[in-house]
PDB file of C-alpha atoms in Angstrom:
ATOM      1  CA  UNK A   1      13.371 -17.081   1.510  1.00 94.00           C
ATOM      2  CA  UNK A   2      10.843 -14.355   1.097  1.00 97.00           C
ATOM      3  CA  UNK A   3       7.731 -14.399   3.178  1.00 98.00           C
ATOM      4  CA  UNK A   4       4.999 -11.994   2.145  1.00 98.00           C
ATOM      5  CA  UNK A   5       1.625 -12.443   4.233  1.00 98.00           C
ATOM      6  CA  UNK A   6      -1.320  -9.615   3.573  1.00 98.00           C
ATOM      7  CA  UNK A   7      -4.645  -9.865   5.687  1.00 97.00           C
ATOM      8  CA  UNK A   8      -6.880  -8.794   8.431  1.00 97.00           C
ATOM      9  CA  UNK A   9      -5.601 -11.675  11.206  1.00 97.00           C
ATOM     10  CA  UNK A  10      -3.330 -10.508  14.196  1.00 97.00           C
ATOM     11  CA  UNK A  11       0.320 -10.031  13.901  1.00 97.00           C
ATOM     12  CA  UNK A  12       2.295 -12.855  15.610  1.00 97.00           C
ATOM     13  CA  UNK A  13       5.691 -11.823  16.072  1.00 97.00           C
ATOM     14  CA  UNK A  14       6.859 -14.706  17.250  1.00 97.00           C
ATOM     15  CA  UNK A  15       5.405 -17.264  15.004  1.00 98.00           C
ATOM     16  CA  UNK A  16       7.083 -15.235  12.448  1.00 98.00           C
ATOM     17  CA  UNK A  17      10.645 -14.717  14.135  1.00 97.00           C
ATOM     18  CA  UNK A  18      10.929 -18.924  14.918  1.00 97.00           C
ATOM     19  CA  UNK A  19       9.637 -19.088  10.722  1.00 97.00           C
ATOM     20  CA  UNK A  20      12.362 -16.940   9.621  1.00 97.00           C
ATOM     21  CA  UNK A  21      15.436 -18.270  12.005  1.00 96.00           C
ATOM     22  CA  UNK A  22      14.682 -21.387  11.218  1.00 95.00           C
ATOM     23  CA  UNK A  23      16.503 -20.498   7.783  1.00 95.00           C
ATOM     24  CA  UNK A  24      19.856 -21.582   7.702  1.00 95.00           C
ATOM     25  CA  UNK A  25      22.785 -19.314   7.143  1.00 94.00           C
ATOM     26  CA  UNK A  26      21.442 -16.136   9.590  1.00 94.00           C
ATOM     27  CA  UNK A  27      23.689 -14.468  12.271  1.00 96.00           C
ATOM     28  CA  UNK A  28      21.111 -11.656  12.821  1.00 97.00           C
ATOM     29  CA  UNK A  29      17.729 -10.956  12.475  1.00 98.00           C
ATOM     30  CA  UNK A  30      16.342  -7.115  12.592  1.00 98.00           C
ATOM     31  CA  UNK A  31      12.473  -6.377  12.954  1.00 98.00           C
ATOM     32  CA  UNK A  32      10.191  -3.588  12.910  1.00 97.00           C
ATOM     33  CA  UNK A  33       6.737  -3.641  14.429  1.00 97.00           C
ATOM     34  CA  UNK A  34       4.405  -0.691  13.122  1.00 94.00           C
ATOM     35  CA  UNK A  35       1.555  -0.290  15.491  1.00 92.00           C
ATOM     36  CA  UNK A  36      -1.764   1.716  15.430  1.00 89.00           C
ATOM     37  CA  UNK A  37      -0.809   4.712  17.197  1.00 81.00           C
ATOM     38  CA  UNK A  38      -2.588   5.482  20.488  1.00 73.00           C
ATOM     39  CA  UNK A  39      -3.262   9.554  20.393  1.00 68.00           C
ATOM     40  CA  UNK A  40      -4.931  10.658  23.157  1.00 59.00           C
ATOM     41  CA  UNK A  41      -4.403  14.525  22.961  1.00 57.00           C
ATOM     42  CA  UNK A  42      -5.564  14.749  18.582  1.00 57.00           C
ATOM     43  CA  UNK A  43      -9.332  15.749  18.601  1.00 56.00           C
ATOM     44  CA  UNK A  44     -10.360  12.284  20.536  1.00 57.00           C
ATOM     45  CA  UNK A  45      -8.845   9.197  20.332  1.00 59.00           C
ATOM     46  CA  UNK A  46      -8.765   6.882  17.108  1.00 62.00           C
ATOM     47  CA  UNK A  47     -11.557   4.674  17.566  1.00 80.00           C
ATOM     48  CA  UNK A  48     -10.900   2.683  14.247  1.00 87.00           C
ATOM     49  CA  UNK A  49      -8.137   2.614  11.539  1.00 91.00           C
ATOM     50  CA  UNK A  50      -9.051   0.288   8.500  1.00 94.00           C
ATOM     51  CA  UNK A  51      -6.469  -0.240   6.246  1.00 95.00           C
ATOM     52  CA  UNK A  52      -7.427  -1.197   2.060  1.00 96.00           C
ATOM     53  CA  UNK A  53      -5.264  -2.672  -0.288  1.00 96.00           C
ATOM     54  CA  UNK A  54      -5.356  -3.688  -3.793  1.00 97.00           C
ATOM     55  CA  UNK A  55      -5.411  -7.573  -3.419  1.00 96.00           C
ATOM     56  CA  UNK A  56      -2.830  -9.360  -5.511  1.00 96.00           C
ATOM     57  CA  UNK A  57      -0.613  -6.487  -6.455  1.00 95.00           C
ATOM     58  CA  UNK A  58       0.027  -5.363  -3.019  1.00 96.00           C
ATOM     59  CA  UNK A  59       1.563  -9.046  -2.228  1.00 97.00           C
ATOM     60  CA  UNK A  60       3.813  -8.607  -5.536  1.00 96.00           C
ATOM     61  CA  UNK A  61       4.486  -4.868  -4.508  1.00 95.00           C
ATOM     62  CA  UNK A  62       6.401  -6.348  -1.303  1.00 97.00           C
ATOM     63  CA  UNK A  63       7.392  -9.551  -2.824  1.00 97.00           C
ATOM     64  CA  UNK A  64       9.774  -7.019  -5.200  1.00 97.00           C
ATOM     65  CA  UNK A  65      10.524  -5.109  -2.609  1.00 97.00           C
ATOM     66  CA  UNK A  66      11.889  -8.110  -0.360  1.00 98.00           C
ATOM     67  CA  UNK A  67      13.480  -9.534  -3.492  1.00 98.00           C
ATOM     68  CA  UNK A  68      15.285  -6.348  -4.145  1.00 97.00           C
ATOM     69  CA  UNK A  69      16.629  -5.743  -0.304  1.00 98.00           C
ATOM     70  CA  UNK A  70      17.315  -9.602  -0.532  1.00 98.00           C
ATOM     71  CA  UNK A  71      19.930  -8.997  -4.011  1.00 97.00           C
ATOM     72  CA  UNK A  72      21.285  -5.260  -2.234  1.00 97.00           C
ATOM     73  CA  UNK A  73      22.165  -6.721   1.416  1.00 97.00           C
ATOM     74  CA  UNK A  74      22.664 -10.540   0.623  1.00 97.00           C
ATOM     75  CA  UNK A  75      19.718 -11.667   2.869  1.00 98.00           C
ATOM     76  CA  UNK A  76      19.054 -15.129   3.930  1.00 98.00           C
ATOM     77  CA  UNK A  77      15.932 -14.046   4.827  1.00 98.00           C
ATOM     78  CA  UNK A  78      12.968 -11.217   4.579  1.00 98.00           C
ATOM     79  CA  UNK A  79       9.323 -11.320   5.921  1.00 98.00           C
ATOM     80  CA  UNK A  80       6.564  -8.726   5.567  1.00 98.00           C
ATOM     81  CA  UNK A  81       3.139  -8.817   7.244  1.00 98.00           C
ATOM     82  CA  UNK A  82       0.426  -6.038   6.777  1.00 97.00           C
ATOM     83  CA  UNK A  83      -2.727  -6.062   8.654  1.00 97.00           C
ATOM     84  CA  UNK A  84      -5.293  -4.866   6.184  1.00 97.00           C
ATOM     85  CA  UNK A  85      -9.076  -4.534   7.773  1.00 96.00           C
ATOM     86  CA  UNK A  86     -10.415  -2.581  11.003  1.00 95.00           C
ATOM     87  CA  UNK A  87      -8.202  -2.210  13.782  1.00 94.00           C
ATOM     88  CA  UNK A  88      -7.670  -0.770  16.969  1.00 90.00           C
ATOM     89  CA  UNK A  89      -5.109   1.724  18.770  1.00 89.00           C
ATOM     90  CA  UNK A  90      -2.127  -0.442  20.181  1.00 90.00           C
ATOM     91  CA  UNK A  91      -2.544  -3.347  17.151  1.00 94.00           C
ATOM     92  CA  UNK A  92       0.145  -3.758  15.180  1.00 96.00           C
ATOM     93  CA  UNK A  93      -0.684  -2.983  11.496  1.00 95.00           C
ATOM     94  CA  UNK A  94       2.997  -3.999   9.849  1.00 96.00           C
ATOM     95  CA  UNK A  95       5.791  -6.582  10.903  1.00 98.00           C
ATOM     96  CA  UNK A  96       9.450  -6.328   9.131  1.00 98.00           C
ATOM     97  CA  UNK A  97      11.594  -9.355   9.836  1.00 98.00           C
ATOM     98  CA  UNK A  98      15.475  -9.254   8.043  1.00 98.00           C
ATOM     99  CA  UNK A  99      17.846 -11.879   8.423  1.00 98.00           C
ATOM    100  CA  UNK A 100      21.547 -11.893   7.182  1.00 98.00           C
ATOM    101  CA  UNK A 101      24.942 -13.388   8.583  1.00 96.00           C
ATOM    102  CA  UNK A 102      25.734 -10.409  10.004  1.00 95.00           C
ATOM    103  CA  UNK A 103      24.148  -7.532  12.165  1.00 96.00           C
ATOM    104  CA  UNK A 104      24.668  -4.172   9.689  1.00 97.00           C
ATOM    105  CA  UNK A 105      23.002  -5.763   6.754  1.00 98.00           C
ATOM    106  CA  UNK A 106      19.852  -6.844   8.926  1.00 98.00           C
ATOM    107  CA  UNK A 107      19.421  -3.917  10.088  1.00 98.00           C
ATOM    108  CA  UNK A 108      19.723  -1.613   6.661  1.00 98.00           C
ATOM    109  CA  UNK A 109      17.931  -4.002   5.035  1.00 98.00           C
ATOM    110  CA  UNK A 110      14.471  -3.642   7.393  1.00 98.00           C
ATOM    111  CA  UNK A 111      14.842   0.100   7.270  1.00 97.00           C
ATOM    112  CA  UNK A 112      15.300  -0.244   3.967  1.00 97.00           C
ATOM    113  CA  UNK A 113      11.839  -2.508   3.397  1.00 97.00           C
ATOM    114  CA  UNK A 114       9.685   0.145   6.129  1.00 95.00           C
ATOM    115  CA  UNK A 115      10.666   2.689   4.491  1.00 93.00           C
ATOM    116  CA  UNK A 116      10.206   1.844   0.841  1.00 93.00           C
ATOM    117  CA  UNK A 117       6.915  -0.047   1.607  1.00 92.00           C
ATOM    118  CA  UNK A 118       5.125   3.342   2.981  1.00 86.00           C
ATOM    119  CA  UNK A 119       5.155   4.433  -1.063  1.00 84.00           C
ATOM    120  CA  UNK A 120       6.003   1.807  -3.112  1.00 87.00           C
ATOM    121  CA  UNK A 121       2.773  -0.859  -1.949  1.00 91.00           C
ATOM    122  CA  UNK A 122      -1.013  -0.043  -2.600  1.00 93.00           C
ATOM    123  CA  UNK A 123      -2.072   0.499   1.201  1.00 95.00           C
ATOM    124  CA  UNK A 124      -4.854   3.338   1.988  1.00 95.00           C
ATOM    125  CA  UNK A 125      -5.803   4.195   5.808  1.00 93.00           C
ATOM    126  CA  UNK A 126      -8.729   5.714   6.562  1.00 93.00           C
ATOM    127  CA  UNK A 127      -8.904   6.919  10.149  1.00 90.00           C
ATOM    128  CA  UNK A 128     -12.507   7.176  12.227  1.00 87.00           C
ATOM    129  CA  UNK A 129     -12.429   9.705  15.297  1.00 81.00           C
ATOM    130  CA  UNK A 130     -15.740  10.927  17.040  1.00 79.00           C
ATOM    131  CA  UNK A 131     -17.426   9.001  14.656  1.00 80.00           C
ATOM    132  CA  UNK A 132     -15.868  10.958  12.216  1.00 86.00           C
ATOM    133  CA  UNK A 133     -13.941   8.996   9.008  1.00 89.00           C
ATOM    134  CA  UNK A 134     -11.172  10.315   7.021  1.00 91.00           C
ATOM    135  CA  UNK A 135      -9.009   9.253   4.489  1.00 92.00           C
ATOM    136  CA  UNK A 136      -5.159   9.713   6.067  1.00 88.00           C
ATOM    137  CA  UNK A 137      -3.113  11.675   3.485  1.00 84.00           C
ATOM    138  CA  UNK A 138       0.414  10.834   2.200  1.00 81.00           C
ATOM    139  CA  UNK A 139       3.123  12.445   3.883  1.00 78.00           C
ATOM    140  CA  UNK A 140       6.002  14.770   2.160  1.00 76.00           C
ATOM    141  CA  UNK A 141       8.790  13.004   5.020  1.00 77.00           C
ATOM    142  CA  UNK A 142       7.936   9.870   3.879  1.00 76.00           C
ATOM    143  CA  UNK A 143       7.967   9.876   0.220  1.00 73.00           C
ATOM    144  CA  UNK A 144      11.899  11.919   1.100  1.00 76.00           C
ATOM    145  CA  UNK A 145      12.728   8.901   3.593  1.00 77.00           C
ATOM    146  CA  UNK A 146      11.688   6.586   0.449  1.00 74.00           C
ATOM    147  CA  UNK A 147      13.501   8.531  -2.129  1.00 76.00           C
ATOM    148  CA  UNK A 148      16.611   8.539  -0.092  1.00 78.00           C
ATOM    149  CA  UNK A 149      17.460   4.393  -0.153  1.00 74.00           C
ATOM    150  CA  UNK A 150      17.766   5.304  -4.078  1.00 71.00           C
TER     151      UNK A 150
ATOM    152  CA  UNK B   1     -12.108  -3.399 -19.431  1.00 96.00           C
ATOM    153  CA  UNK B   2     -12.305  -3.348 -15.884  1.00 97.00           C
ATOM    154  CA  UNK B   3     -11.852  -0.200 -14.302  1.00 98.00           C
ATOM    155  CA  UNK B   4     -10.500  -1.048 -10.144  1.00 98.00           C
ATOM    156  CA  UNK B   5     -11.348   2.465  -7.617  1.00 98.00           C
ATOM    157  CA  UNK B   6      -9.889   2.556  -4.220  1.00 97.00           C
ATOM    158  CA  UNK B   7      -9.903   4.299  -1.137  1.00 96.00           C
ATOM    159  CA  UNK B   8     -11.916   8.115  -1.432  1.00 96.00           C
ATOM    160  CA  UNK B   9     -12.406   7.724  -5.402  1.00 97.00           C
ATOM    161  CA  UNK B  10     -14.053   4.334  -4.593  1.00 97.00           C
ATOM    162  CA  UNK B  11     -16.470   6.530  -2.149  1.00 96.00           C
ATOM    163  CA  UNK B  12     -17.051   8.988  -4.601  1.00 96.00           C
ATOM    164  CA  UNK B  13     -17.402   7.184  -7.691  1.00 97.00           C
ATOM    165  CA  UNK B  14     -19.960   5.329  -5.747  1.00 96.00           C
ATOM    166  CA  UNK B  15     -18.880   1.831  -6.637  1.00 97.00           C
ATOM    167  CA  UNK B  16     -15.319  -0.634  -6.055  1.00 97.00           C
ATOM    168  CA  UNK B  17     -15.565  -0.993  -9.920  1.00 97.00           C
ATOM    169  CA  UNK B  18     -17.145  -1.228 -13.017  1.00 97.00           C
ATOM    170  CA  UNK B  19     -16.637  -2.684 -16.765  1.00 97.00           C
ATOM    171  CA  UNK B  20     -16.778   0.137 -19.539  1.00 96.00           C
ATOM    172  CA  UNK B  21     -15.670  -0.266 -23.305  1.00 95.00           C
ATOM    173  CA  UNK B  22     -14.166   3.012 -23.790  1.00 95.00           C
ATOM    174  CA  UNK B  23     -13.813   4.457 -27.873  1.00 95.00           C
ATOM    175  CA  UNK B  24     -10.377   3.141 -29.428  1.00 93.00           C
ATOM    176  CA  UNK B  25      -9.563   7.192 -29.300  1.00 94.00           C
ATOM    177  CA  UNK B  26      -9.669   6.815 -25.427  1.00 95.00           C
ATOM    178  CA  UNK B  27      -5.943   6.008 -25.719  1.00 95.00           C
ATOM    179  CA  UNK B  28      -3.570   6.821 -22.576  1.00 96.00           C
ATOM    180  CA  UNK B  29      -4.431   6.714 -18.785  1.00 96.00           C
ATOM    181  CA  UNK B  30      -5.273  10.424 -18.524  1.00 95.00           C
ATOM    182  CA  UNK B  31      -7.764  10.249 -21.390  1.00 96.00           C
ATOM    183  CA  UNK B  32      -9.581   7.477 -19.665  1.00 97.00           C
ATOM    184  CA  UNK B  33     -10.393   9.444 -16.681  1.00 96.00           C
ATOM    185  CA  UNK B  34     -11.382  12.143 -18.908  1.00 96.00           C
ATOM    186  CA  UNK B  35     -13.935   9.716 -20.382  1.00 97.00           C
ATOM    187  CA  UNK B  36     -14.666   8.066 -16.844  1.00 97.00           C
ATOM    188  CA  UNK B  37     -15.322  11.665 -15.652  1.00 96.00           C
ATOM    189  CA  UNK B  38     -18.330  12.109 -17.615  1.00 95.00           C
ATOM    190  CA  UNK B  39     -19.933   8.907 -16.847  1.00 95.00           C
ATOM    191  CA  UNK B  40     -21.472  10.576 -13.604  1.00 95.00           C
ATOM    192  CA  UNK B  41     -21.303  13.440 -11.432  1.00 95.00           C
ATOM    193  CA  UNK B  42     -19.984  11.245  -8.587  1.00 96.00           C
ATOM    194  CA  UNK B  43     -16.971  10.155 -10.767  1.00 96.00           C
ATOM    195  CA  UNK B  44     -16.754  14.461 -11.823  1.00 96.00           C
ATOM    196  CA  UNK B  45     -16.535  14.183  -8.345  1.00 95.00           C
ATOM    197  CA  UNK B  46     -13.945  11.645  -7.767  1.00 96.00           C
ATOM    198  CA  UNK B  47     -11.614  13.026 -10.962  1.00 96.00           C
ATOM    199  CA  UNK B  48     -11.450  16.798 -10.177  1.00 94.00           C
ATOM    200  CA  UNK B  49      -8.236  16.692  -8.667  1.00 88.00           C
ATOM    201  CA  UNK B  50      -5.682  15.332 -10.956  1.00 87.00           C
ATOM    202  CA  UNK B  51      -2.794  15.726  -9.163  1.00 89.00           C
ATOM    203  CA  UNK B  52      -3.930  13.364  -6.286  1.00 90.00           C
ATOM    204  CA  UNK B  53      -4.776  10.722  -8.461  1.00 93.00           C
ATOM    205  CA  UNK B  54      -2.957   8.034  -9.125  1.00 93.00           C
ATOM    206  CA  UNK B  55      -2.912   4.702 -11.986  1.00 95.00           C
ATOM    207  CA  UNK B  56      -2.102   0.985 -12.468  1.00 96.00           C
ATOM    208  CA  UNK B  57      -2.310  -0.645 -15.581  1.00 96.00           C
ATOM    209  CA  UNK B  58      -2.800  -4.507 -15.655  1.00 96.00           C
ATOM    210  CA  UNK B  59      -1.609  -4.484 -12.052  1.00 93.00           C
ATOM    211  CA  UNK B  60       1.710  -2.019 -12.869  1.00 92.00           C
ATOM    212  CA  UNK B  61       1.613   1.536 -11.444  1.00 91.00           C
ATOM    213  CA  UNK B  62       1.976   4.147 -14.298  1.00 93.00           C
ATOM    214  CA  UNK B  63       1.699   7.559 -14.787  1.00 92.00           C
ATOM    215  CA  UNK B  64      -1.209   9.896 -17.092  1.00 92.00           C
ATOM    216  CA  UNK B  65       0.465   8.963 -20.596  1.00 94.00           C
ATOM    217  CA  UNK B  66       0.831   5.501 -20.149  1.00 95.00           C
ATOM    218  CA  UNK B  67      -1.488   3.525 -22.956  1.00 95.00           C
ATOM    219  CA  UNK B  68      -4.843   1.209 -22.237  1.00 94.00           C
ATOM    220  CA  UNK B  69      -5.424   0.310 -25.557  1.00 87.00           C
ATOM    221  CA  UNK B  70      -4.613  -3.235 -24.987  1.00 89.00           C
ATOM    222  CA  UNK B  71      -5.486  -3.124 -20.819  1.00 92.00           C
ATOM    223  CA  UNK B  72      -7.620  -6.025 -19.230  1.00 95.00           C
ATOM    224  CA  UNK B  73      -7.675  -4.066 -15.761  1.00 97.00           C
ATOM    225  CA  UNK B  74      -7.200  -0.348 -14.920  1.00 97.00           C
ATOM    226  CA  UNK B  75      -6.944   1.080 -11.164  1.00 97.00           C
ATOM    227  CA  UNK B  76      -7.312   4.461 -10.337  1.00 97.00           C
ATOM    228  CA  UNK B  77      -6.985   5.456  -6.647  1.00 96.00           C
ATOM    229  CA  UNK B  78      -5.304   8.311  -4.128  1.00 94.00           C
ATOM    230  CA  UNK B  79      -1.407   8.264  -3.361  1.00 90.00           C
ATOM    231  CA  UNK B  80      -0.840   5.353  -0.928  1.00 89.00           C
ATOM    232  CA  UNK B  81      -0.670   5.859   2.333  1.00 83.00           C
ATOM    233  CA  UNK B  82       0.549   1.987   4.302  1.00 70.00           C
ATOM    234  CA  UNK B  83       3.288   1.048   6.809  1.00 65.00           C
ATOM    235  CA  UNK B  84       2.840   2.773  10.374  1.00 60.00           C
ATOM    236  CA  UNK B  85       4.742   5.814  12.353  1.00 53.00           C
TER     237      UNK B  85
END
């Protein structure tokens, strides 16, 4: 079962985990919780972070992306949320929930899906400190985190 | 054909997106933002930096050579930037 879910409502954690053990054949679930980041010593605090994404071909961006960790780890299981909208320091932007019958495949899989989802899904933050907005550029790290999963 | 602008070339283009009928010699991704970079000086503006643009044709990311002859929708925008930490 894949579970993609795109939009500016709250992240619910465990809504999500009770959706995705509820499918049969799991013996472990792995998640990842991405959360605004709360930088108090960086030129003021971030007020607002507003994420934009292209609507429709984000969803099928991590639709593929669960389908393909799904077919490489045997997954019962994969869910990706995104926040998209204004939010605030200490929200969570991204939920990754894996589930497998065992532990090692859970686990590679969701590092797997954060990972590849940084550069593979239309997402664009745009940071607003001291009343000041910016448009956060891509980082070299990630795209070699990405590249690494092959 | 609908042309789709995100994130900082949405800001500097001036508008989310716009319909244009480009000449049949307007062929591959790169020539269209040739052609889209004359349309104003805010799109000039958006366009002058190649390398940190990037394309999707008909909803499939592709790079500068890729052909629009037969494209409904075209996105141009900066290199993504989602996920968290």
């Amino acid at each position: 079962m894949i579970r993609v879910r795109v939009g500016p409502e709250l992240i619910d954690p465990a809504a999500e985990h009770a959706l995705i053990e509820a499918v049969p054949g799991a013996g472990a679930v792995a998640s990842f919780v991405g959360l605004v980041r709360v930088d108090p010593g960086d030129g003021g605090d971030v007020a607002v972070l507003e994420l934009e994404h292209y609507p429709g071909v984000t969803e099928r961006a991590l639709e593929a992306l669960c389908q393909a960790a799904t077919d490489r780890w045997t997954l019962t299981a994969a869910t990706v949320v995104h926040r998209v909208g204004p939010m605030r320091p200490g929200e969570r932007i991204v939920l990754v929930l894996t589930a497998a019958a065992h532990r090692a495949a859970a686990l590679d899989a969701c590092a797997y899906l954060i990972d590849r989802l940084k550069i593979d899904a239309p997402f664009w933050k745009r940071e607003t400190r001291g009343g000041k907005a910016t448009w956060v550029e891509p980082r070299a790290e990630d795209e070699a985190r990405a590249a690494g999963w092959g | 054909m609908n042309i789709l602008y995100f994130a900082w070339v949405r800001e500097r283009v001036g508008v989310a997106e716009e319909d244009v009928a480009p000449p049949p010699e307007v062929a591959t991704v790169g020539a269209l933002i040739d052609w889209l970079a004359a349309r104003s000086g805010g799109h000039a503006a958006a366009f002058s930096e190649r390398g940190r643009l990037r394309a999707a044709v008909d909803g499939c990311f592709v790079g500068p050579d890729a052909p629009v002859g037969y494209a409904s929708e075209v996105a141009i925008f900066p290199p993504v930037t989602g996920g968290a930490a």
